[in-house]
PDB file of C-alpha atoms in Angstrom:
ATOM      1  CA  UNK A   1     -16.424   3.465 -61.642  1.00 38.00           C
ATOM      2  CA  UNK A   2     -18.302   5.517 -59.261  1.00 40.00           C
ATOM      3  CA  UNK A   3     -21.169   3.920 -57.291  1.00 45.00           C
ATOM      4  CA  UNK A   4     -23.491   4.234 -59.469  1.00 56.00           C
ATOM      5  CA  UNK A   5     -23.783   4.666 -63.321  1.00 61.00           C
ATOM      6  CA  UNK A   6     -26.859   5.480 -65.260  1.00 58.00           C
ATOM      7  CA  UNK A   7     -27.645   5.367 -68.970  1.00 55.00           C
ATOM      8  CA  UNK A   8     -30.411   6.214 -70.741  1.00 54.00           C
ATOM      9  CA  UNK A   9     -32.552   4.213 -73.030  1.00 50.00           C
ATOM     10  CA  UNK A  10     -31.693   5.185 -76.638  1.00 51.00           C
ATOM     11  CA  UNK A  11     -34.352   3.106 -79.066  1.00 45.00           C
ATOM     12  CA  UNK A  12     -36.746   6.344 -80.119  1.00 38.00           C
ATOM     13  CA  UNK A  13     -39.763   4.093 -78.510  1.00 43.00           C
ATOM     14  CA  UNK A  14     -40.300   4.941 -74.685  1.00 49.00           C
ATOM     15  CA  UNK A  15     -40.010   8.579 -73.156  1.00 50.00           C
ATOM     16  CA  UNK A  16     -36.819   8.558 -70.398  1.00 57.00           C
ATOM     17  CA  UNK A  17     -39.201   8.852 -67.734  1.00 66.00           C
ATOM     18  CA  UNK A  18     -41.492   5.768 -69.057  1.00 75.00           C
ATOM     19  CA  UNK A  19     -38.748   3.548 -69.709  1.00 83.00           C
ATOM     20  CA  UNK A  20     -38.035   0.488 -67.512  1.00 88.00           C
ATOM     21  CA  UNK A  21     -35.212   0.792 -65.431  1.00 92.00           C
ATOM     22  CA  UNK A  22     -33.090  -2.499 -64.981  1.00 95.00           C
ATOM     23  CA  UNK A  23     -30.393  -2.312 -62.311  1.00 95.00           C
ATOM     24  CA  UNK A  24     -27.196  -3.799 -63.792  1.00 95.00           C
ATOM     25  CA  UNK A  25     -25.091  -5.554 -61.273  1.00 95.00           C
ATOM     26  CA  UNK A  26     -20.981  -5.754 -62.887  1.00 94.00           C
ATOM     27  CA  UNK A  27     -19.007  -7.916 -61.620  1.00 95.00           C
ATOM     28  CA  UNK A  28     -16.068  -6.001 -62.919  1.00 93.00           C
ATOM     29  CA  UNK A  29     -16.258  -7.988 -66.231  1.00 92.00           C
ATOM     30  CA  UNK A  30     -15.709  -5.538 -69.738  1.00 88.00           C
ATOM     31  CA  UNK A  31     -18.971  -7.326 -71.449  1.00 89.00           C
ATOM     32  CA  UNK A  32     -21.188  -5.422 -68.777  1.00 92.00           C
ATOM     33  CA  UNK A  33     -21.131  -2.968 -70.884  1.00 92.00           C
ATOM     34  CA  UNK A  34     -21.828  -4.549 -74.143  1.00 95.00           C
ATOM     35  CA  UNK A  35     -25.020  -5.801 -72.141  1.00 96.00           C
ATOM     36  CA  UNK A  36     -25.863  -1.938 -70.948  1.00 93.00           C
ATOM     37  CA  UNK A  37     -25.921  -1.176 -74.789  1.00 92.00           C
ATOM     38  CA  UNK A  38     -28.150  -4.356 -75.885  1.00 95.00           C
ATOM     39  CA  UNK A  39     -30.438  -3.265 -73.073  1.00 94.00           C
ATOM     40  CA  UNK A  40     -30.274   0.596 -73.834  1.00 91.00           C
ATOM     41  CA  UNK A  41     -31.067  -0.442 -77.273  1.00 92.00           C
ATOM     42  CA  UNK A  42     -34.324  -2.349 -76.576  1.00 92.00           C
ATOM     43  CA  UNK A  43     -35.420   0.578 -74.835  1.00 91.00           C
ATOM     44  CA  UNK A  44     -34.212   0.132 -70.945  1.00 92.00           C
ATOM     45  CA  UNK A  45     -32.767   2.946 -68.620  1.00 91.00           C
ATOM     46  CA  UNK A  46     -29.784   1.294 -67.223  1.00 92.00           C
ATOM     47  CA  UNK A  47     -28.383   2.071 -63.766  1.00 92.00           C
ATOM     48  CA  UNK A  48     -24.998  -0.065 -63.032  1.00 92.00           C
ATOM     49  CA  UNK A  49     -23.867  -0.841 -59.965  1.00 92.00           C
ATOM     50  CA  UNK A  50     -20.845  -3.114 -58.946  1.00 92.00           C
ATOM     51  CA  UNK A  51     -21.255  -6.243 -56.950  1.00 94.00           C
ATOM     52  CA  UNK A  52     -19.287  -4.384 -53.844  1.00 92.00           C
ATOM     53  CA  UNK A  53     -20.835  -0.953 -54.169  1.00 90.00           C
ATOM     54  CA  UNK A  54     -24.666  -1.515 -52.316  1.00 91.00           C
ATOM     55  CA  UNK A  55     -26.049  -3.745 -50.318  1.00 94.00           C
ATOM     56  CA  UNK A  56     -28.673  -6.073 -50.808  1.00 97.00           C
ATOM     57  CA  UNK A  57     -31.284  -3.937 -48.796  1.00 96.00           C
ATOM     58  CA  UNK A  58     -29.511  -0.517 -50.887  1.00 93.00           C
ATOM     59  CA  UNK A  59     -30.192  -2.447 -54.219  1.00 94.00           C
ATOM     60  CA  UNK A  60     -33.852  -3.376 -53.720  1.00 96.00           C
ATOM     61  CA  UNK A  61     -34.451   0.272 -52.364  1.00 95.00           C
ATOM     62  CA  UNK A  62     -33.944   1.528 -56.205  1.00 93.00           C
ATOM     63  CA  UNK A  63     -36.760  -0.497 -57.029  1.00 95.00           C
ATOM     64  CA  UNK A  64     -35.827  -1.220 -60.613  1.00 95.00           C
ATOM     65  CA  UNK A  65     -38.222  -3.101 -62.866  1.00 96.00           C
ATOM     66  CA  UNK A  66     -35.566  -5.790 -63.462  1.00 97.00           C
ATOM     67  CA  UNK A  67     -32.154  -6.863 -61.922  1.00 98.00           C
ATOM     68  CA  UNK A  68     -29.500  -8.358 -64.500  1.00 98.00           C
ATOM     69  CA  UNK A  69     -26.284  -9.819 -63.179  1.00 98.00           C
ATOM     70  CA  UNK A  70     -23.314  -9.576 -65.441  1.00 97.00           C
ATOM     71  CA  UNK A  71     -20.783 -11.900 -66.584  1.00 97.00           C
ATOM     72  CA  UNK A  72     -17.471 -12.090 -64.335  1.00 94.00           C
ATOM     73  CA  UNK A  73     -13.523 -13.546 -63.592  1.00 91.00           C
ATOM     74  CA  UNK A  74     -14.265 -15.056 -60.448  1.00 92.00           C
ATOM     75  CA  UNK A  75     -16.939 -17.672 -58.793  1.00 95.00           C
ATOM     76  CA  UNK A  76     -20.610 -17.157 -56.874  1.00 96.00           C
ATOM     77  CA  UNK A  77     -19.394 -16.549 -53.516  1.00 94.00           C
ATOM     78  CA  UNK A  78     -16.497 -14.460 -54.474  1.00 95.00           C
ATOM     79  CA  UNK A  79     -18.340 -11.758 -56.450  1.00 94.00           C
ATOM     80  CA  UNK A  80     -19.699  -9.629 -53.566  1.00 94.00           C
ATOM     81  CA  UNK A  81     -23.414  -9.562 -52.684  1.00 97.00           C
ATOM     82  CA  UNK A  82     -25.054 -10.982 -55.841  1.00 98.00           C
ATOM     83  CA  UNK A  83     -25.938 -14.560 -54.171  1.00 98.00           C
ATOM     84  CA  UNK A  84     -27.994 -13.018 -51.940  1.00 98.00           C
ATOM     85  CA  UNK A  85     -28.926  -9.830 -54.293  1.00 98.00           C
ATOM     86  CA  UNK A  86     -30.081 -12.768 -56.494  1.00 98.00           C
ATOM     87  CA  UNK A  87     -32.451 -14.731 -53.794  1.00 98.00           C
ATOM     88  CA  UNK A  88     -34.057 -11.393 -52.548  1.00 98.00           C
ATOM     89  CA  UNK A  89     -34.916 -10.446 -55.777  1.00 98.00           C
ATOM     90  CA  UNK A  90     -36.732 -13.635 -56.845  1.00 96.00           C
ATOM     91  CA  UNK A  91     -38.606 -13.428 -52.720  1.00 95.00           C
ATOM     92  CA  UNK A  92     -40.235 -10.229 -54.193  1.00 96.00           C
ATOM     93  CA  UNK A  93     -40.948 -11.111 -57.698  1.00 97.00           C
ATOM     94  CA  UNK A  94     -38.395  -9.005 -59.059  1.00 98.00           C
ATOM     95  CA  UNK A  95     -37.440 -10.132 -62.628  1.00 98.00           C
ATOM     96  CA  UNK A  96     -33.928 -12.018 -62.798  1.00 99.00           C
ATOM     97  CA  UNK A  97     -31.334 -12.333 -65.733  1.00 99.00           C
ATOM     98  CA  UNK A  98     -27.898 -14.107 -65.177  1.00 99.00           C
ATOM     99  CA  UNK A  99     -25.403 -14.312 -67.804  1.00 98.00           C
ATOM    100  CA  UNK A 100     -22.138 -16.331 -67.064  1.00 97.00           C
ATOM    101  CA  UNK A 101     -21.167 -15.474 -63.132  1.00 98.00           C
ATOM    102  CA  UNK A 102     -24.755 -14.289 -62.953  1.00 98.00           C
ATOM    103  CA  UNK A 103     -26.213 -17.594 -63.833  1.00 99.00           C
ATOM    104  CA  UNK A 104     -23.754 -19.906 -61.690  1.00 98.00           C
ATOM    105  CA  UNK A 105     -25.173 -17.260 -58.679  1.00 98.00           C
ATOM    106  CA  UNK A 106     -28.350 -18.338 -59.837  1.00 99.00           C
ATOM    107  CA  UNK A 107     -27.765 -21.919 -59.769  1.00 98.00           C
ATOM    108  CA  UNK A 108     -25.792 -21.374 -55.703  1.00 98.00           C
ATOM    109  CA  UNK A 109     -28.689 -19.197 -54.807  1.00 98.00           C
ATOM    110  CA  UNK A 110     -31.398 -21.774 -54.839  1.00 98.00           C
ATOM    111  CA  UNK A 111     -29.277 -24.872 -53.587  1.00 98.00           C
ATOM    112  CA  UNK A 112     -27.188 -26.085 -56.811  1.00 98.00           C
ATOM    113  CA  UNK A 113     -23.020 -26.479 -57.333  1.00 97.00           C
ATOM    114  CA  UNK A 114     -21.041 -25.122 -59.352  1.00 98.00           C
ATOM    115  CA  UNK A 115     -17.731 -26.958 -60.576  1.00 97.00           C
ATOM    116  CA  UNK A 116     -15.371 -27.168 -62.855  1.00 94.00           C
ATOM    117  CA  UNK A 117     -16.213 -27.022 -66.700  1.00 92.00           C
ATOM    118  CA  UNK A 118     -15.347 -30.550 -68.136  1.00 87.00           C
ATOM    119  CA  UNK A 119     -12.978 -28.376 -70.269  1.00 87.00           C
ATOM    120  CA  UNK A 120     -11.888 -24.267 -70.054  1.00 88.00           C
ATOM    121  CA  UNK A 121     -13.811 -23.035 -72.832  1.00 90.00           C
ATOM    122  CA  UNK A 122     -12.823 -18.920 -73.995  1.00 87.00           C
ATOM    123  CA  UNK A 123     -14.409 -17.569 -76.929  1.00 89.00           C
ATOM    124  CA  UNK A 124     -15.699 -20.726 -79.077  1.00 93.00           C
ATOM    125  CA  UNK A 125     -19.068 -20.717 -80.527  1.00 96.00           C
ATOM    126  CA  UNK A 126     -21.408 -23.551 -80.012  1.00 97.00           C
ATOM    127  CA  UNK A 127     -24.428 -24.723 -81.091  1.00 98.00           C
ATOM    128  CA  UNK A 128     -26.995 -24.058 -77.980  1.00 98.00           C
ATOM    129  CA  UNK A 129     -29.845 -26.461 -78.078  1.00 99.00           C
ATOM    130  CA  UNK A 130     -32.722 -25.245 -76.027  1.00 99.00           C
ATOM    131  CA  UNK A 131     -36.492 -25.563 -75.051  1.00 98.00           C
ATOM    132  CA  UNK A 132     -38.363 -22.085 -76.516  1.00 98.00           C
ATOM    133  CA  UNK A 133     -39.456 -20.711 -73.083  1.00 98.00           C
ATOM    134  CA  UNK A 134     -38.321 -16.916 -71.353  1.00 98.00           C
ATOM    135  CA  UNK A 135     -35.436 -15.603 -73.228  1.00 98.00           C
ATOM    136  CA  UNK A 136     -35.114 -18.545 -76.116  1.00 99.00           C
ATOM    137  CA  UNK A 137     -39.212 -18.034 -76.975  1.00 98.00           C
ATOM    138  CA  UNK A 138     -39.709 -17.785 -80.438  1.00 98.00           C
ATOM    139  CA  UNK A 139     -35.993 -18.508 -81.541  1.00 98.00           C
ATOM    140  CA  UNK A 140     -34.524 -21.450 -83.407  1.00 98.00           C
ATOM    141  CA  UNK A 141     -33.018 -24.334 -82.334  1.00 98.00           C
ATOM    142  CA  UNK A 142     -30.317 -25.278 -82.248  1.00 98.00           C
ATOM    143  CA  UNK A 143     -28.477 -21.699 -82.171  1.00 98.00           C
ATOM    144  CA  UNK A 144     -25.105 -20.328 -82.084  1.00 98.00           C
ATOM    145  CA  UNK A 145     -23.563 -18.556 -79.063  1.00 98.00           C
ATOM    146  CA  UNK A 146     -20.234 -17.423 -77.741  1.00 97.00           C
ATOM    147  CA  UNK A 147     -18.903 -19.399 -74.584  1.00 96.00           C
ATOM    148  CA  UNK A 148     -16.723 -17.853 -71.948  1.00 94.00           C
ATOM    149  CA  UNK A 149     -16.074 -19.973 -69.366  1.00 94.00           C
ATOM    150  CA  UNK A 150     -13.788 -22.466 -66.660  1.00 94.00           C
ATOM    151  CA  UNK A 151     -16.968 -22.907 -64.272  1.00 96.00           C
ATOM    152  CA  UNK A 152     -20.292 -24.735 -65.240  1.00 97.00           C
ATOM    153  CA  UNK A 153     -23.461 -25.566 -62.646  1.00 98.00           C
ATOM    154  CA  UNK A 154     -23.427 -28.805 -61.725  1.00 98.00           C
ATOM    155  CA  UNK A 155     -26.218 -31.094 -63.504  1.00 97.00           C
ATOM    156  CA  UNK A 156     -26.443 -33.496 -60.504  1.00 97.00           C
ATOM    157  CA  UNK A 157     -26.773 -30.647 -57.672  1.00 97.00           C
ATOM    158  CA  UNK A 158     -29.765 -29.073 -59.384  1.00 96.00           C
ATOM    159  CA  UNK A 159     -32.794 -28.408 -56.761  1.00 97.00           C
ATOM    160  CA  UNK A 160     -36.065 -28.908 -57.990  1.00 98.00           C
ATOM    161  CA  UNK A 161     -37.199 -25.259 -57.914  1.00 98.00           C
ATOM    162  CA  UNK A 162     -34.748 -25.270 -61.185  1.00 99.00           C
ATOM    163  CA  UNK A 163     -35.222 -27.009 -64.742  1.00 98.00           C
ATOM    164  CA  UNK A 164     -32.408 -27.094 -67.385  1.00 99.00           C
ATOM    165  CA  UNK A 165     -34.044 -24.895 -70.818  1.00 99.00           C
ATOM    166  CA  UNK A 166     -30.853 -24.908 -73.117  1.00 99.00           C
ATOM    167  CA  UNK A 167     -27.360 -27.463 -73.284  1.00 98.00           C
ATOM    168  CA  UNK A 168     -23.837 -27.325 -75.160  1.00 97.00           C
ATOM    169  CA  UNK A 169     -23.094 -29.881 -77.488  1.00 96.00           C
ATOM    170  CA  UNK A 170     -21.250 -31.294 -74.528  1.00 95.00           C
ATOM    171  CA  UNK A 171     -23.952 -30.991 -72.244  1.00 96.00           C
ATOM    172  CA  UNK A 172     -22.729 -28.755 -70.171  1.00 97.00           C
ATOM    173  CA  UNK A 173     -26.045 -26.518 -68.595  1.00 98.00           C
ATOM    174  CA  UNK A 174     -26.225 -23.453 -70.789  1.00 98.00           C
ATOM    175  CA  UNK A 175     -30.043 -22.283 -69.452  1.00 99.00           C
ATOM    176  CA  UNK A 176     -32.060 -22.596 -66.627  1.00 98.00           C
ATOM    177  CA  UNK A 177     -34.982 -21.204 -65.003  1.00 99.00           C
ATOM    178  CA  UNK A 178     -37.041 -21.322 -61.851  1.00 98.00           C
ATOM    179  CA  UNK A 179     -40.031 -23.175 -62.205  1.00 98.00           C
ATOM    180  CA  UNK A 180     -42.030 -20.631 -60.119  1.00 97.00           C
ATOM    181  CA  UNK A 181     -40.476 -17.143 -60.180  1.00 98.00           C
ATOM    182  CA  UNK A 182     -39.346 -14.863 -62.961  1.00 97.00           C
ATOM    183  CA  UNK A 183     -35.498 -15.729 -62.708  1.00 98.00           C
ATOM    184  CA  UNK A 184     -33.324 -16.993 -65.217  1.00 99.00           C
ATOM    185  CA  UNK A 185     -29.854 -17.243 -66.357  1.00 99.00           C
ATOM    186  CA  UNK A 186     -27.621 -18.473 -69.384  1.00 99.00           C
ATOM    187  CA  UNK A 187     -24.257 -19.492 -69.254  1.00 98.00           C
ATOM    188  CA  UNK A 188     -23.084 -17.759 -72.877  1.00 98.00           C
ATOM    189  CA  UNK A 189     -22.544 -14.534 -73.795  1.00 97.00           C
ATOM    190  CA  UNK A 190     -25.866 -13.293 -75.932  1.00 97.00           C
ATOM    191  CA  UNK A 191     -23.708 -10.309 -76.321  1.00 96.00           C
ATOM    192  CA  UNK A 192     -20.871 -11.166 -77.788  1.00 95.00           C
ATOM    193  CA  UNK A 193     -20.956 -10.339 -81.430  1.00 93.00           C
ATOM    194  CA  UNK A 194     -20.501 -14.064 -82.523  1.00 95.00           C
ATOM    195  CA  UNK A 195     -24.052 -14.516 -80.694  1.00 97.00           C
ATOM    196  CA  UNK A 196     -26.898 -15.139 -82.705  1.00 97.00           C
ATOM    197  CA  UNK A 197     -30.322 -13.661 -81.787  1.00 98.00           C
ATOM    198  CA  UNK A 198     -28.453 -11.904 -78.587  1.00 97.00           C
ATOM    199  CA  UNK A 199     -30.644  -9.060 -78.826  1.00 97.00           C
ATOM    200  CA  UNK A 200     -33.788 -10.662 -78.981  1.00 98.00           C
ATOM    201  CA  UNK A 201     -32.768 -12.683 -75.690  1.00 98.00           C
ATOM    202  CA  UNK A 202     -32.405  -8.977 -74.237  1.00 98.00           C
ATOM    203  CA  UNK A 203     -35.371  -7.607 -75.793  1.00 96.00           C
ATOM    204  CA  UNK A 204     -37.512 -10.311 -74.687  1.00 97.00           C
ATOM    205  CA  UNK A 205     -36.005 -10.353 -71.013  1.00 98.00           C
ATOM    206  CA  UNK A 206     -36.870  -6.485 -70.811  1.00 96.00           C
ATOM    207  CA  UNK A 207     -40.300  -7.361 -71.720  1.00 95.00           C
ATOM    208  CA  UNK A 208     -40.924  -9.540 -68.731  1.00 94.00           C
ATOM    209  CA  UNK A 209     -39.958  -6.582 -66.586  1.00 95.00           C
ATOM    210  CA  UNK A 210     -42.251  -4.132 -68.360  1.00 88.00           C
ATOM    211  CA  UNK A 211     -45.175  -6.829 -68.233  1.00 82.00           C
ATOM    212  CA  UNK A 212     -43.948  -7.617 -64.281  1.00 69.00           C
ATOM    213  CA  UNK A 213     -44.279  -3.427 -63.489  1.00 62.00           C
ATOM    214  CA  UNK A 214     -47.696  -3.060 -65.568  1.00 57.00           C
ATOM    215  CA  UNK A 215     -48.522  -6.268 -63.316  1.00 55.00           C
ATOM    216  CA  UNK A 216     -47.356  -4.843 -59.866  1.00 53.00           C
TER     217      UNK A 216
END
């Protein structure tokens, strides 16, 4: 992949040149992609960087009206700059979505662990129960999503600028959000086909960036 990627929003709402444009970090992970679409879909301009291709300072300069950080095969402090991508963001108000990788950076960026799952869990649904507030407003629960993962934040390291909004059955952390600042992650794949309500998680995290630029 070149530096940078760029795709257009493809819903037949928003002109190009109106739509908000969310800066995709990949962490060399294939359901990027499936993300760019969901996004695309809702009406977002995507441009795609990967976790080694800008800096911190280079990322913030695009100015995007959201920052997403992709799922990934590795841990927090091994996927390039996204830790720190991830705490600059939230110092300006920038709108945050972590899925997987991006939400276990979320978790190290404000103070919390991440350890070892209690078990290695690769594409098994679970039932997701969870609190109704940022990406889970308006949405049922209990609901069903696709889990991807060997690496889980730790419940006991959690600082207080974070609260837990969805669990597994197992309760293992599947959502969490800062109390104070427009950042969130989940630790499922809203993506993956066997997903429910996966776009409206998208749809509803693109709002908050729209409402955030209209705001700024």
């Amino acid at each position: 992949m070149s530096l940078l990627s760029f795709v257009p929003a493809i819903t037949t709402g928003a002109a190009p040149d109106t739509a908000p444009r969310i800066l995709m970090i990949d962490n060399y992970d294939s359901f990027t992609w499936n993300l760019v679409h969901y996004l695309a879909e809702a009406g977002a301009s995507v441009e795609i960087a990967r976790n080694d291709a800008l800096s911190v300072d280079e990322a913030l300069a695009r100015r995007p009206a959201g920052l997403l950080v992709s799922p990934g095969p590795c841990t927090p402090g091994q996927a390039g700059m996204i830790v720190p991508l991830i705490r600059a963001a939230a110092e300006t108000g920038l709108p945050v979505l972590g899925v997987c990788l991006g939400h276990q950076a979320i978790a190290e960026a404000f103070g919390g662990r991440v350890i070892r799952a209690p078990r290695i869990v690769h594409g098994k649904t679970d039932m997701i129960a969870h609190d109704g507030s940022g990406v889970f407003a308006g949405l049922p629960s209990p609901l069903r999503a696709t889990r991807y993962h060997s690496l889980c934040v730790d419940p006991d390291s959690l600082p207080d600028c974070l609260r837990v909004t969805a669990t597994a059955t197992d309760g293992t952390i599947m959502g969490l959000t800062h109390r104070s600042l427009p950042v969130e992650g989940v630790q499922f794949h809203p993506e993956s086909i066997r997903s429910e309500h996966g776009h409206e998680m998208i749809a509803s995290f693109l709002r908050r960036c729209s409402n955030s630029t209209e705001a700024a």
